[in-house]
XYZ file of C-alpha atoms in Angstrom:
311
model
C 16.135 -15.232 23.913
C 14.031 -12.814 21.768
C 12.845 -9.218 22.261
C 9.572 -10.081 21.430
C 9.629 -13.315 24.392
C 11.167 -11.008 26.763
C 7.326 -10.538 29.865
C 8.269 -7.254 29.801
C 6.079 -6.546 27.163
C 3.530 -8.431 27.884
C 2.716 -5.786 30.041
C 3.582 -2.141 28.955
C 2.042 0.096 26.188
C 1.842 -1.817 22.970
C 2.449 2.165 21.819
C 5.486 2.367 23.226
C 6.883 -0.091 21.515
C 6.038 1.618 18.023
C 8.982 3.060 16.191
C 10.846 2.848 13.435
C 14.659 4.023 14.541
C 17.037 6.064 11.470
C 20.456 6.312 13.144
C 22.327 3.445 13.534
C 22.901 0.603 16.107
C 25.135 1.522 19.003
C 27.334 -1.613 19.305
C 29.353 0.270 22.658
C 29.261 2.987 25.129
C 31.754 3.041 27.678
C 30.202 3.481 31.174
C 31.711 3.950 34.862
C 32.374 0.689 36.714
C 30.957 -0.734 39.586
C 31.301 0.653 42.914
C 28.278 0.829 45.993
C 25.955 3.205 46.222
C 25.694 3.786 50.779
C 22.243 5.960 51.700
C 19.758 4.209 54.006
C 17.585 7.621 54.374
C 13.297 6.959 54.545
C 10.934 9.569 54.790
C 7.534 8.688 56.402
C 5.496 11.744 56.010
C 2.993 11.353 53.305
C 5.129 13.962 49.453
C 1.027 15.423 48.652
C 0.888 15.463 44.001
C -0.559 19.237 43.722
C -4.714 20.303 43.106
C -4.907 18.936 39.007
C -5.523 22.186 37.969
C -1.686 23.063 38.800
C -0.756 20.346 36.802
C -2.417 20.481 34.576
C -1.843 22.104 30.406
C -4.817 25.033 29.945
C -7.504 24.291 26.785
C -6.903 26.629 24.956
C -2.550 25.884 25.137
C -3.634 22.581 24.315
C -5.469 23.342 21.664
C -3.108 25.216 20.252
C 0.225 23.327 20.487
C -0.512 20.241 19.854
C -2.119 17.683 17.317
C -2.764 14.334 18.570
C 0.590 12.861 15.970
C 2.803 15.323 18.744
C 0.573 13.293 22.394
C 1.613 10.272 23.990
C -1.918 8.897 24.220
C -1.694 6.093 27.271
C -3.429 2.223 26.648
C -7.253 2.878 27.360
C -7.812 6.697 26.193
C -9.611 8.016 24.027
C -8.372 11.000 22.048
C -10.242 13.294 19.352
C -10.599 16.436 17.773
C -13.528 18.247 17.749
C -14.321 21.822 15.693
C -15.930 23.031 18.680
C -14.681 22.363 21.145
C -10.664 20.782 19.984
C -9.011 18.482 21.930
C -10.782 16.229 23.992
C -7.940 15.432 26.759
C -6.040 16.362 29.598
C -2.439 17.306 29.471
C 0.527 17.113 31.866
C 1.762 20.503 32.135
C 5.004 20.409 30.741
C 5.056 17.393 28.760
C 3.160 15.829 25.739
C 1.264 13.049 28.298
C -2.612 12.420 28.037
C -3.807 12.055 31.409
C -5.263 8.603 31.517
C -8.411 6.538 34.315
C -4.476 4.847 35.332
C -3.592 8.304 37.030
C -4.232 7.540 40.855
C -2.235 6.728 43.143
C 1.038 8.216 42.179
C 1.025 10.090 46.148
C 4.962 9.410 47.724
C 4.013 8.302 50.884
C 7.630 6.422 51.876
C 10.680 5.529 49.670
C 14.353 3.977 51.062
C 16.987 2.758 49.164
C 17.164 -1.114 49.129
C 20.907 -2.505 47.945
C 23.315 -1.363 44.554
C 23.785 -4.332 42.491
C 26.887 -5.903 39.714
C 25.086 -7.484 37.636
C 20.795 -8.197 36.422
C 20.272 -11.126 38.225
C 21.465 -9.640 41.717
C 18.611 -7.071 41.303
C 15.763 -7.281 44.160
C 13.534 -10.243 42.985
C 10.344 -9.771 45.087
C 8.551 -8.860 41.466
C 7.807 -5.540 42.141
C 7.568 -2.501 38.469
C 10.258 -0.603 38.551
C 11.081 2.708 36.710
C 14.996 3.638 35.280
C 16.740 6.998 35.137
C 18.770 6.963 32.887
C 21.341 9.847 31.423
C 24.654 11.502 30.708
C 26.805 12.105 33.373
C 26.619 15.870 35.264
C 22.236 15.932 34.061
C 20.976 16.473 37.554
C 20.034 12.576 37.738
C 20.467 12.693 41.216
C 19.254 15.704 42.808
C 15.232 14.375 40.154
C 15.307 11.579 42.110
C 15.714 13.710 45.422
C 13.148 15.462 44.851
C 11.436 13.436 43.178
C 10.975 11.821 47.159
C 11.610 15.315 48.768
C 14.884 13.821 50.287
C 17.704 16.318 49.903
C 20.269 12.868 49.811
C 18.517 9.756 49.801
C 20.129 9.002 46.321
C 23.883 10.022 46.862
C 24.778 14.049 44.627
C 27.993 15.378 44.042
C 29.544 17.577 42.649
C 32.352 15.681 40.203
C 30.286 13.929 37.392
C 29.966 9.756 37.429
C 29.852 9.373 40.928
C 26.211 6.907 40.956
C 28.242 3.489 39.172
C 25.696 0.594 40.198
C 22.452 -0.380 39.602
C 20.762 1.332 42.293
C 16.766 0.766 43.609
C 14.262 2.231 45.275
C 11.280 1.562 47.600
C 8.962 3.831 47.080
C 6.223 2.922 49.050
C 6.524 -0.727 49.177
C 4.863 -0.888 46.416
C 7.716 -0.610 43.521
C 11.224 1.029 42.685
C 13.061 3.808 41.303
C 16.609 2.859 39.824
C 19.379 5.066 39.827
C 21.671 3.581 36.814
C 25.387 4.989 35.794
C 26.509 8.051 34.251
C 26.800 7.862 30.399
C 29.722 9.910 28.197
C 32.248 10.857 31.162
C 34.621 11.064 28.999
C 37.295 11.733 32.307
C 36.433 8.802 34.625
C 40.073 6.068 34.242
C 39.828 3.922 32.041
C 40.279 0.760 34.322
C 36.572 2.104 36.371
C 34.362 1.586 33.093
C 32.368 -1.213 32.803
C 31.421 -2.295 28.435
C 27.648 -1.240 27.730
C 26.659 -4.318 26.935
C 27.471 -6.659 29.888
C 25.599 -4.758 32.322
C 23.169 -0.986 31.185
C 22.413 -2.431 28.035
C 21.938 -6.440 29.982
C 19.389 -4.603 32.105
C 18.062 -2.959 29.702
C 16.706 -5.953 27.517
C 16.435 -8.902 30.974
C 15.419 -6.544 33.966
C 10.550 -8.825 33.274
C 9.561 -5.869 35.612
C 10.750 -2.638 33.598
C 8.180 -0.607 33.023
C 10.018 2.625 31.647
C 12.849 3.335 30.935
C 13.375 7.378 31.482
C 16.405 8.971 29.205
C 17.308 12.456 31.424
C 18.521 15.337 28.679
C 19.673 18.493 29.964
C 18.115 21.532 28.262
C 20.455 23.741 29.139
C 22.838 22.860 25.756
C 22.011 22.652 22.582
C 21.322 18.663 21.774
C 24.112 16.148 22.237
C 25.225 13.439 19.285
C 25.580 10.466 22.562
C 22.060 11.389 24.134
C 19.859 10.622 20.435
C 22.350 8.023 19.982
C 20.860 6.817 23.850
C 17.282 7.393 22.337
C 18.009 6.343 18.835
C 19.170 2.254 20.648
C 16.317 2.017 23.032
C 13.719 2.816 20.819
C 15.850 0.246 18.175
C 15.581 -2.302 20.982
C 12.491 -1.574 22.076
C 12.239 -0.473 25.527
C 9.862 1.100 26.780
C 10.973 4.975 27.257
C 10.415 8.547 28.121
C 12.555 11.722 28.124
C 13.084 13.485 30.829
C 14.703 17.055 30.247
C 16.654 18.976 33.682
C 17.690 22.070 34.066
C 14.410 23.754 32.598
C 14.538 26.861 35.204
C 18.387 27.579 33.467
C 18.364 30.551 31.125
C 21.467 30.729 29.365
C 21.643 34.909 28.381
C 21.271 35.618 24.504
C 23.323 37.734 23.677
C 26.534 33.939 24.722
C 24.488 33.355 22.865
C 22.844 30.767 24.780
C 19.521 28.430 23.606
C 15.969 28.800 26.793
C 15.444 25.676 27.670
C 11.928 25.152 25.647
C 14.200 25.879 22.137
C 16.535 23.027 23.698
C 13.234 20.554 24.231
C 11.847 21.509 21.632
C 15.150 21.189 19.522
C 16.140 18.037 20.180
C 12.478 16.956 19.940
C 12.619 17.651 16.196
C 16.129 15.539 15.499
C 14.749 12.601 17.351
C 11.039 12.793 15.286
C 12.009 11.366 11.959
C 12.682 7.866 14.293
C 9.587 7.168 15.893
C 6.409 6.234 14.602
C 4.804 7.247 17.050
C 6.217 9.946 19.316
C 7.735 9.375 23.337
C 6.330 10.369 25.929
C 7.957 14.169 27.889
C 8.414 16.692 30.092
C 10.329 18.790 31.540
C 12.001 19.022 34.685
C 14.072 20.501 37.424
C 15.835 19.168 40.187
C 15.739 22.773 42.025
C 12.144 24.237 41.196
C 10.999 21.115 41.622
C 9.408 21.096 38.699
C 7.633 18.577 36.880
C 7.174 16.975 40.133
C 4.034 16.246 40.333
C 3.954 15.079 36.075
C 6.111 12.611 36.749
C 5.031 10.593 39.320
C 1.390 10.989 37.930
C 3.248 10.026 34.319
C 4.490 6.513 36.420
C 1.302 6.163 37.791
C -1.095 5.645 34.981
C 1.854 3.325 33.370
C 3.027 1.344 36.546
C -1.196 0.773 37.120
C -1.615 0.203 33.464
C 1.770 -2.224 33.384
C 0.125 -4.438 37.344
C -3.605 -4.668 34.877
C -2.344 -5.997 31.884
């Protein structure tokens, strides 16, 4: 099936597909193979979104930090610049994402593990929209997923990278899915426990019709990695909607040891990928430890999801 014929492209925001890539096409990435993840934890109490003034970037900061070409503007959202009042948009804090009219019903009321799948065709077939989380092994993916639903063990965590080895579906509010995908780049995984990128995760990205967006997790506590740039490039080349999620933004490395602040690493990564895309991909700074970026991620998912459902 040609990419332009994929059902997903009729639903997702058109601006996510306007890409131009300079990096060479990836042909293979090795990922861990598949073992079943078991979890049945459920949260039943409402998980609220904080007040609006807490997750919006102050207007004066918006005017100095962002220009239109660096913003992610959702569909059906108008943004303009006025000489007197500045940028006519509300931007989520720690991100470049403009808040749209579709940012509603973002609260997490319930979350539960549904199933693990080893093939795309084995994934849930109820047609609900889903968001896939993927990143290098040990990027903090499981911790971030647990932070989103405020459950410490909804997604199993481990000190050993590469623990997630299936397509794991978690249903939220009985109406949409968070999907935990295998981590990549774990060189120490035994060869026999790896599966070919082209036969597993790549197939999911290209053929999962209910996939609204991939959330590519990038470790902001360290400088940009080539494998992350290549992964972002592959998603762009194949017109798979993508949001960059910078993790571990709570970590502060000492300058005398040559470390950079997370903000510096985030800016560096954006500079490196700027030439790959015609429009700026959406990005959010997060921390699974402090819950930084949690509300912003849920609001971003809500506006993408609600637009997807309407169109």
